[in-house]
Short mmCIF file of C-alpha atoms and ligand atoms in Angstrom, two decimals:
data_model
loop_
_atom_site.label_atom_id
_atom_site.label_comp_id
_atom_site.label_asym_id
_atom_site.label_seq_id
_atom_site.Cartn_x
_atom_site.Cartn_y
_atom_site.Cartn_z
CA MET A 1 0.00 0.00 0.00
CA LYS A 2 1.20 3.53 -0.80
CA ILE A 3 0.41 5.89 2.03
CA LEU A 4 1.30 9.57 2.18
CA VAL A 5 1.60 11.05 5.67
CA LEU A 6 1.03 14.79 5.96
CA ASN A 7 1.72 17.06 8.91
CA SER A 8 0.40 20.45 7.86
CA GLY A 9 1.43 23.45 9.94
CA SER A 10 0.40 27.07 9.46
CA SER A 11 3.33 27.78 7.12
CA SER A 12 4.70 24.31 6.39
CA ILE A 13 3.80 20.83 5.17
CA LYS A 14 5.96 17.92 6.36
CA PHE A 15 5.42 14.82 4.25
CA LYS A 16 6.61 11.24 4.11
CA LEU A 17 5.64 8.57 1.64
CA PHE A 18 5.45 4.91 2.67
CA GLU A 19 5.18 1.83 0.50
CA ASN A 20 4.14 -1.24 2.47
CA GLN A 21 5.22 0.51 5.68
CA LYS A 22 8.72 1.28 4.35
CA ALA A 23 9.59 4.97 4.05
CA VAL A 24 10.34 5.89 0.42
CA CYS A 25 10.90 9.64 0.67
CA SER A 26 10.36 12.53 3.00
CA GLY A 27 10.24 16.26 2.60
CA LEU A 28 9.22 19.64 3.74
CA VAL A 29 7.40 22.58 2.20
CA GLU A 30 8.56 25.59 4.20
CA LYS A 31 7.62 29.22 4.70
CA ILE A 32 4.33 28.99 2.82
CA GLY A 33 3.06 32.49 2.06
CA ASN A 34 6.58 33.93 2.39
CA HIS A 35 8.99 35.00 -0.37
CA GLN A 36 11.66 32.59 0.87
CA SER A 37 9.38 29.58 0.55
CA LYS A 38 10.88 26.34 -0.70
CA ILE A 39 10.26 22.63 -1.03
CA GLU A 40 12.76 19.86 -0.36
CA LEU A 41 12.36 16.16 -1.03
CA LYS A 42 14.76 13.40 -0.05
CA ILE A 43 14.68 9.96 -1.61
CA LEU A 44 15.65 7.76 1.29
CA LYS A 45 17.11 4.79 -0.59
CA THR A 46 19.64 6.86 -2.54
CA GLY A 47 19.91 9.96 -0.35
CA THR A 48 19.13 12.06 -3.45
CA LYS A 49 17.75 15.48 -2.61
CA MET A 50 15.55 17.68 -4.77
CA ARG A 51 14.83 21.29 -3.96
CA ARG A 52 12.87 24.18 -5.43
CA ASP A 53 13.06 27.73 -4.20
CA THR A 54 9.91 29.41 -5.39
CA HIS A 55 7.03 31.46 -4.05
CA ILE A 56 4.53 29.07 -2.49
CA GLY A 57 1.48 31.16 -1.75
CA ASP A 58 -0.70 28.59 0.00
CA HIS A 59 -1.03 24.92 0.97
CA GLU A 60 -2.64 24.10 -2.39
CA LYS A 61 0.42 25.31 -4.26
CA GLY A 62 2.63 23.44 -1.76
CA LEU A 63 0.89 20.15 -2.40
CA LYS A 64 0.97 20.77 -6.14
CA LEU A 65 4.75 21.02 -5.89
CA VAL A 66 4.92 17.83 -3.82
CA ASN A 67 3.00 16.15 -6.63
CA GLU A 68 5.37 17.59 -9.25
CA LEU A 69 8.48 16.41 -7.40
CA PHE A 70 6.96 12.95 -6.95
CA GLU A 71 6.37 12.81 -10.69
CA GLU A 72 9.80 14.21 -11.59
CA SER A 73 11.60 11.73 -9.33
CA GLY A 74 9.53 8.84 -10.70
CA ILE A 75 8.19 8.00 -7.23
CA LEU A 76 4.54 8.51 -8.19
CA LYS A 77 2.90 9.55 -11.43
CA ASP A 78 0.10 11.30 -9.61
CA LEU A 79 -1.23 11.70 -6.07
CA ASN A 80 -4.32 9.76 -7.18
CA GLU A 81 -2.10 6.64 -7.25
CA LEU A 82 -1.97 6.69 -3.45
CA ASP A 83 -3.96 4.15 -1.46
CA GLY A 84 -4.49 6.68 1.30
CA CYS A 85 -3.32 9.78 3.04
CA GLY A 86 -2.89 10.02 6.82
CA HIS A 87 -3.08 13.47 8.41
CA ARG A 88 -1.56 14.24 11.78
CA ILE A 89 -4.12 16.23 13.78
CA VAL A 90 -3.01 17.79 17.04
CA HIS A 91 -6.39 18.25 18.72
CA GLY A 92 -9.46 16.05 18.36
CA GLY A 93 -11.37 17.71 21.21
CA LYS A 94 -13.95 15.77 23.17
CA ASN A 95 -15.78 14.16 20.24
CA LEU A 96 -12.94 12.89 18.02
CA THR A 97 -11.40 10.35 20.36
CA GLU A 98 -10.67 7.67 17.73
CA HIS A 99 -8.51 7.88 14.61
CA CYS A 100 -10.93 7.76 11.66
CA LEU A 101 -11.53 8.30 7.97
CA VAL A 102 -12.51 11.84 7.02
CA ASN A 103 -16.16 12.73 6.55
CA ASP A 104 -18.17 15.96 6.93
CA PHE A 105 -18.61 15.47 10.68
CA VAL A 106 -14.86 15.05 11.16
CA LEU A 107 -14.12 18.21 9.16
CA GLU A 108 -16.68 20.20 11.17
CA GLU A 109 -15.31 18.95 14.48
CA ILE A 110 -11.69 19.73 13.60
CA HIS A 111 -12.87 23.21 12.65
CA ARG A 112 -14.88 23.57 15.90
CA VAL A 113 -11.89 22.53 18.01
CA SER A 114 -9.75 25.20 16.27
CA SER A 115 -10.76 27.65 19.00
CA ILE A 116 -8.62 25.67 21.48
CA ALA A 117 -5.87 24.72 19.00
CA PRO A 118 -5.59 27.87 16.86
CA LEU A 119 -1.98 27.24 15.84
CA HIS A 120 -2.59 23.72 14.59
CA ASN A 121 -6.12 22.69 13.65
CA PRO A 122 -6.82 25.34 10.95
CA ALA A 123 -3.58 24.32 9.20
CA HIS A 124 -4.47 20.62 9.44
CA LEU A 125 -7.86 21.39 7.95
CA ALA A 126 -6.21 23.27 5.07
CA GLY A 127 -4.02 20.20 4.47
CA ILE A 128 -6.97 17.80 4.36
CA LYS A 129 -9.06 20.03 2.08
CA THR A 130 -6.13 20.56 -0.27
CA MET A 131 -5.53 16.82 -0.46
CA MET A 132 -9.23 16.13 -1.08
CA LYS A 133 -9.15 18.58 -3.98
CA ALA A 134 -5.84 17.39 -5.43
CA ALA A 135 -6.62 13.66 -5.21
CA PRO A 136 -10.40 13.19 -4.92
CA LYS A 137 -10.24 9.39 -5.12
CA VAL A 138 -7.77 8.95 -2.27
CA PRO A 139 -9.23 8.25 1.19
CA ASN A 140 -8.00 10.57 3.94
CA ALA A 141 -7.53 9.48 7.53
CA THR A 142 -7.18 11.71 10.58
CA ILE A 143 -4.79 10.58 13.31
CA PHE A 144 -5.19 12.55 16.52
CA ASP A 145 -2.41 13.34 19.00
CA THR A 146 -5.12 13.33 21.65
CA ALA A 147 -6.66 9.92 20.84
CA PHE A 148 -4.18 7.78 22.82
CA HIS A 149 -5.15 9.71 25.96
CA LYS A 150 -8.87 8.92 25.76
CA THR A 151 -8.32 6.30 28.49
CA ILE A 152 -7.22 8.85 31.12
CA PRO A 153 -9.80 8.61 33.94
CA ASP A 154 -12.03 11.59 34.83
CA TYR A 155 -10.33 12.22 38.18
CA ALA A 156 -7.05 12.72 36.28
CA TYR A 157 -8.34 14.78 33.34
CA MET A 158 -10.57 17.18 35.30
CA TYR A 159 -9.29 20.55 36.51
CA ALA A 160 -10.66 21.77 39.83
CA LEU A 161 -12.41 24.75 38.24
CA PRO A 162 -16.18 25.37 38.57
CA TYR A 163 -17.77 22.29 36.98
CA ASP A 164 -19.69 24.25 34.35
CA TYR A 165 -16.38 25.31 32.73
CA TYR A 166 -16.08 21.66 31.83
CA THR A 167 -19.67 21.20 30.66
CA GLU A 168 -19.85 24.52 28.82
CA TYR A 169 -16.33 24.88 27.36
CA ASN A 170 -14.94 21.32 27.58
CA ILE A 171 -12.04 22.57 29.67
CA ARG A 172 -10.15 19.45 30.77
CA LYS A 173 -6.84 17.73 30.17
CA TYR A 174 -6.62 16.20 26.66
CA GLY A 175 -2.92 15.37 26.37
CA PHE A 176 -0.80 15.35 23.21
CA HIS A 177 2.06 13.41 21.51
CA GLY A 178 -0.23 10.37 21.76
CA THR A 179 1.01 8.79 18.53
CA SER A 180 4.58 8.96 19.79
CA HIS A 181 3.85 7.68 23.32
CA SER A 182 1.85 4.84 21.80
CA TYR A 183 4.55 3.96 19.25
CA VAL A 184 7.49 3.90 21.67
CA SER A 185 5.59 1.93 24.32
CA GLN A 186 4.67 -0.68 21.70
CA ARG A 187 8.31 -0.90 20.63
CA VAL A 188 9.38 -1.44 24.24
CA ALA A 189 6.66 -4.08 24.76
CA LYS A 190 8.13 -5.90 21.77
CA LEU A 191 11.72 -5.56 23.05
CA MET A 192 10.63 -6.91 26.45
CA GLY A 193 8.71 -9.82 24.91
CA LYS A 194 5.35 -8.54 26.18
CA LYS A 195 2.03 -7.88 24.48
CA ASN A 196 1.13 -4.20 23.99
CA GLU A 197 -1.65 -4.56 26.56
CA GLU A 198 0.79 -5.93 29.13
CA ILE A 199 3.26 -3.05 29.22
CA ASN A 200 3.48 -0.56 32.10
CA ALA A 201 5.76 2.30 31.16
CA ILE A 202 6.56 5.95 31.60
CA SER A 203 7.41 7.56 28.31
CA ALA A 204 9.16 10.93 28.01
CA HIS A 205 8.74 12.54 24.59
CA LEU A 206 11.29 15.35 24.74
CA GLY A 207 11.36 17.44 21.56
CA ASN A 208 10.81 21.18 21.21
CA GLY A 209 7.47 20.38 22.81
CA ALA A 210 7.75 17.81 25.59
CA SER A 211 5.43 15.56 27.56
CA VAL A 212 5.54 12.55 29.84
CA CYS A 213 2.92 9.83 29.80
CA ALA A 214 2.03 7.14 32.35
CA ILE A 215 1.01 3.95 30.53
CA GLU A 216 -0.73 1.11 32.36
CA ASN A 217 -1.45 -2.10 30.48
CA GLY A 218 -0.67 -0.30 27.21
CA LYS A 219 -3.10 2.55 27.92
CA SER A 220 -2.46 6.17 28.81
CA ILE A 221 -3.63 6.89 32.36
CA ASP A 222 -2.09 10.35 32.74
CA THR A 223 0.07 12.77 30.84
CA SER A 224 1.75 16.09 31.54
CA MET A 225 0.26 18.21 28.75
CA GLY A 226 -3.28 19.38 29.33
CA PHE A 227 -6.04 21.41 27.70
CA THR A 228 -3.32 22.67 25.37
CA PRO A 229 0.30 21.59 24.78
CA LEU A 230 1.49 24.28 27.22
CA GLU A 231 1.00 22.45 30.52
CA GLY A 232 3.58 20.27 32.23
CA LEU A 233 7.28 20.07 31.50
CA ILE A 234 9.62 22.96 30.78
CA MET A 235 10.01 22.99 26.98
CA GLY A 236 12.16 24.74 24.37
CA THR A 237 10.13 27.96 24.43
CA ARG A 238 7.07 26.97 26.53
CA CYS A 239 6.87 27.53 30.26
CA GLY A 240 4.95 24.39 31.27
CA ASP A 241 3.45 24.46 34.78
CA ILE A 242 3.34 27.79 36.58
CA ASP A 243 1.13 29.16 39.33
CA PRO A 244 -2.06 30.15 37.40
CA ALA A 245 -2.35 33.32 39.51
CA THR A 246 0.79 34.69 37.85
CA ILE A 247 -1.22 35.11 34.61
CA PRO A 248 -3.64 37.84 35.76
CA PHE A 249 -0.76 39.39 37.72
CA ILE A 250 1.48 39.60 34.62
CA ALA A 251 -1.46 40.75 32.48
CA LYS A 252 -1.92 43.75 34.78
CA ALA A 253 1.75 44.44 35.48
CA LYS A 254 2.81 44.32 31.80
CA ASP A 255 -0.53 45.35 30.32
CA LEU A 256 -0.64 42.23 28.16
CA ASN A 257 -3.81 41.07 26.40
CA PRO A 258 -4.64 37.31 26.15
CA ASP A 259 -2.93 36.91 22.76
CA LYS A 260 0.30 38.50 23.99
CA LEU A 261 0.20 36.40 27.16
CA ASP A 262 -0.23 33.32 25.03
CA THR A 263 2.75 34.28 22.85
CA MET A 264 4.91 35.01 25.90
CA MET A 265 4.15 31.64 27.50
CA ASN A 266 4.42 29.61 24.28
CA LYS A 267 7.26 31.32 22.42
CA GLN A 268 9.35 33.39 24.84
CA SER A 269 9.51 31.14 27.89
CA GLY A 270 10.88 27.68 28.73
CA LEU A 271 14.62 27.08 28.27
CA TYR A 272 14.76 30.06 25.92
CA GLY A 273 13.12 32.35 28.47
CA ILE A 274 15.66 31.42 31.12
CA CYS A 275 18.92 31.41 29.15
CA GLY A 276 18.21 32.63 25.61
CA TYR A 277 18.76 29.20 24.01
CA ASN A 278 16.15 26.55 23.29
CA ASP A 279 18.37 23.93 21.69
CA PHE A 280 20.16 21.53 24.04
CA ARG A 281 23.23 21.46 21.79
CA ASP A 282 23.68 25.19 22.47
CA ILE A 283 22.76 24.87 26.14
CA ILE A 284 25.32 22.12 26.75
CA SER A 285 28.10 24.03 25.01
CA GLU A 286 27.13 27.21 26.91
CA ILE A 287 27.37 25.30 30.20
CA GLN A 288 30.87 24.23 29.19
CA ASN A 289 31.64 27.92 28.56
CA GLY A 290 30.56 28.69 32.12
CA ASN A 291 27.15 30.26 31.29
CA ASN A 292 25.29 30.11 34.60
CA LEU A 293 21.83 30.72 33.13
CA ALA A 294 22.34 27.80 30.74
CA ARG A 295 23.23 25.65 33.77
CA LEU A 296 20.11 26.88 35.57
CA ALA A 297 17.85 26.14 32.57
CA PHE A 298 19.35 22.65 32.24
CA GLU A 299 18.87 21.85 35.93
CA MET A 300 15.33 23.26 35.98
CA TYR A 301 14.46 21.10 32.95
CA CYS A 302 15.76 17.85 34.48
CA TYR A 303 14.28 18.63 37.90
CA ARG A 304 10.77 19.16 36.47
CA LEU A 305 11.11 16.06 34.32
CA ALA A 306 12.22 13.90 37.27
CA LYS A 307 9.34 15.28 39.37
CA TYR A 308 6.77 14.22 36.74
CA ILE A 309 8.36 10.82 36.19
CA GLY A 310 8.50 10.26 39.97
CA SER A 311 4.81 11.11 40.31
CA TYR A 312 3.96 8.59 37.58
CA PHE A 313 5.90 5.91 39.46
CA ALA A 314 3.51 6.67 42.31
CA ILE A 315 0.32 6.16 40.25
CA LEU A 316 1.42 3.04 38.34
CA PRO A 317 1.20 -0.29 40.21
CA TYR A 318 4.67 -1.13 38.86
CA THR A 319 6.79 0.21 36.01
CA ASP A 320 8.48 -2.07 33.47
CA ALA A 321 10.25 0.69 31.59
CA LEU A 322 11.19 4.34 31.45
CA ILE A 323 11.43 5.49 27.82
CA PHE A 324 13.24 8.52 26.39
CA THR A 325 12.34 9.68 22.89
CA ALA A 326 12.32 12.64 20.41
CA GLY A 327 15.18 15.09 19.71
CA VAL A 328 16.26 15.69 23.32
CA GLY A 329 15.30 12.27 24.67
CA GLU A 330 17.19 10.48 21.89
CA ASN A 331 20.29 12.69 21.78
CA ALA A 332 20.89 14.54 25.03
CA ALA A 333 22.68 11.94 27.20
CA ALA A 334 23.28 14.61 29.86
CA VAL A 335 19.53 15.15 30.30
CA ARG A 336 18.91 11.41 30.66
CA LYS A 337 21.78 11.09 33.14
CA LEU A 338 20.78 13.90 35.49
CA THR A 339 17.08 12.98 35.36
CA CYS A 340 17.76 9.31 36.16
CA GLU A 341 20.19 10.24 38.94
CA LYS A 342 17.39 12.18 40.62
CA LEU A 343 15.24 9.02 40.49
CA LYS A 344 17.91 6.70 41.89
CA HIS A 345 16.10 6.06 45.18
CA LEU A 346 13.25 4.47 43.14
CA GLY A 347 15.63 1.74 42.06
CA ILE A 348 16.34 3.23 38.64
CA GLU A 349 19.95 2.78 37.62
CA ILE A 350 21.36 4.19 34.41
CA ASP A 351 24.44 2.58 32.84
CA GLU A 352 26.60 5.63 32.16
CA GLN A 353 28.64 4.01 29.42
CA LEU A 354 25.60 2.76 27.50
CA ASN A 355 23.95 6.13 28.00
CA GLU A 356 26.90 8.01 26.50
CA GLU A 357 27.36 5.65 23.52
CA ASN A 358 26.74 7.46 20.28
CA SER A 359 24.33 5.15 18.48
CA SER A 360 21.22 6.18 16.64
CA GLY A 361 18.94 3.16 17.08
CA GLU A 362 16.89 1.68 19.90
CA LYS A 363 18.93 0.88 23.01
CA GLU A 364 18.59 -0.16 26.61
CA ILE A 365 20.63 2.07 28.93
CA SER A 366 19.87 0.65 32.39
CA THR A 367 22.21 -1.50 34.49
CA LYS A 368 21.37 -5.15 35.17
CA ASN A 369 20.38 -4.18 38.75
CA SER A 370 17.93 -1.48 37.74
CA LYS A 371 14.38 -2.29 38.93
CA THR A 372 12.97 -0.47 35.91
CA LYS A 373 14.54 -0.81 32.49
CA ILE A 374 15.52 2.41 30.76
CA PHE A 375 15.24 2.64 26.96
CA VAL A 376 16.06 5.17 24.28
CA ILE A 377 13.62 4.63 21.42
CA PRO A 378 13.69 6.85 18.32
CA THR A 379 10.12 7.89 17.74
CA ASP A 380 8.49 7.40 14.34
CA GLU A 381 5.16 9.16 14.41
CA GLU A 382 4.89 9.10 10.62
CA LEU A 383 5.25 5.32 10.46
CA GLU A 384 2.63 4.97 13.18
CA ILE A 385 0.29 7.28 11.22
CA ALA A 386 0.92 5.28 8.03
CA LYS A 387 0.12 2.00 9.83
CA ILE A 388 -3.07 3.37 11.37
CA THR A 389 -4.12 4.83 8.00
CA GLU A 390 -3.58 1.44 6.34
CA SER A 391 -5.68 -0.31 8.95
CA LEU A 392 -8.50 2.27 8.67
CA ILE A 393 -8.58 1.88 4.88
CA SER A 394 -8.58 -1.89 5.02
P1 LIG B 1 10.08 18.76 17.37
O1 LIG B 1 9.28 18.86 18.63
O2 LIG B 1 10.20 20.07 16.64
O3 LIG B 1 9.74 17.57 16.50
P2 LIG B 1 12.56 17.33 17.86
O4 LIG B 1 12.00 16.08 18.43
O5 LIG B 1 13.20 17.25 16.51
O6 LIG B 1 11.55 18.53 17.92
O7 LIG B 1 13.66 17.87 18.90
C1 LIG B 1 14.41 19.01 18.63
C2 LIG B 1 15.32 19.29 19.82
O8 LIG B 1 16.14 18.14 20.07
C3 LIG B 1 16.30 20.41 19.58
O9 LIG B 1 15.74 21.67 19.87
C4 LIG B 1 17.41 20.08 20.56
O10 LIG B 1 17.14 20.64 21.83
C5 LIG B 1 17.34 18.58 20.67
N1 LIG B 1 18.47 17.91 19.99
C6 LIG B 1 18.55 17.51 18.70
N2 LIG B 1 19.75 16.93 18.44
C7 LIG B 1 20.45 16.99 19.59
C8 LIG B 1 21.76 16.57 19.98
N3 LIG B 1 22.60 15.96 19.12
N4 LIG B 1 22.15 16.78 21.26
C9 LIG B 1 21.32 17.38 22.15
N5 LIG B 1 20.07 17.79 21.84
C10 LIG B 1 19.64 17.60 20.59
#
């Protein structure tokens, strides 16, 4: 089966094409609507790269160029040759709790939920509509970041606000990165010789956005992100948990309206807000240069992460595995080391040599004595989306 996976952002389209669950090519349409817009495609088997620098006014033009490069490279003659297209959707809201094929109801719901995911859902919708127009015969599937968390119990997803904020505005924890948490926990189940529904794990997806998830018997029972992807861990540019009363205080003190507050907390905070860097490669080299704010940001990050992981140890009956994934989780050995050291009294023991080894694949990094195994698992959300899309089509 030929499945195209699309992750449409407000000014970008990330794409990856799979044939029988093997990645054929991947690419990115960038800076849509900007004069520096471009498209890049990489053929994975040969490493060949194709690139066009041209004005890409909207998503429709972007997808047209994807189609042209597919044709030029001989990968596909036309998008209509696809068996299906899987779209990553950040927020499914309260009604879209299962991955599904697109119909009018699904489109309306994604649109309705845009009010609580304004940065993501409108762009996803543009991606789906563009695909429907460009390849009318190809079925489209929507894969929700929130769906894996539908099993979180009410006492964990409710906020202690007046109850009618929940009934009227659906304000509750939804959780995100579900496709990744699900994928890495399934990989670990396999590595440990267990069925998916037998695995108890804590998975830490640490990218620019970051979340931790407590998984009991293969199901999410709690996660650090909430109503939006802002809650929880300290992230690249997002603040994560803060005292909610600071918001009205800052609004008054700095005369900030809700949009500016949102921008400050999402784009100017986190690691970047503390030390001016949001990339761990920079932060680690700054620490080596003696930058004290970089050290502070690093320690704050690991402390918050360890606190969340520790709390999930408390709610799980037992924990088979602690999993690190995504850009930071897969590459920043120093983050894994300090975080695991803080959890030592729980019987978690990291093998420093294995942790430092520079390998790119899946690896176990705990000592033989560790009560909980520690894994580094490269996430593959696109493959997971392709697999789910295949199963929905069949
Ligand atoms: P996104 O959430 O955008 O998908 P990624 O999962 O790609 O993000 O993670 C990007 C982050 O991973 C970077 O900002 C950086 O902090 C971190 N990272 C990537 N490579 C390395 C590395 N070699 N060493 C340390 N950190 C890294």
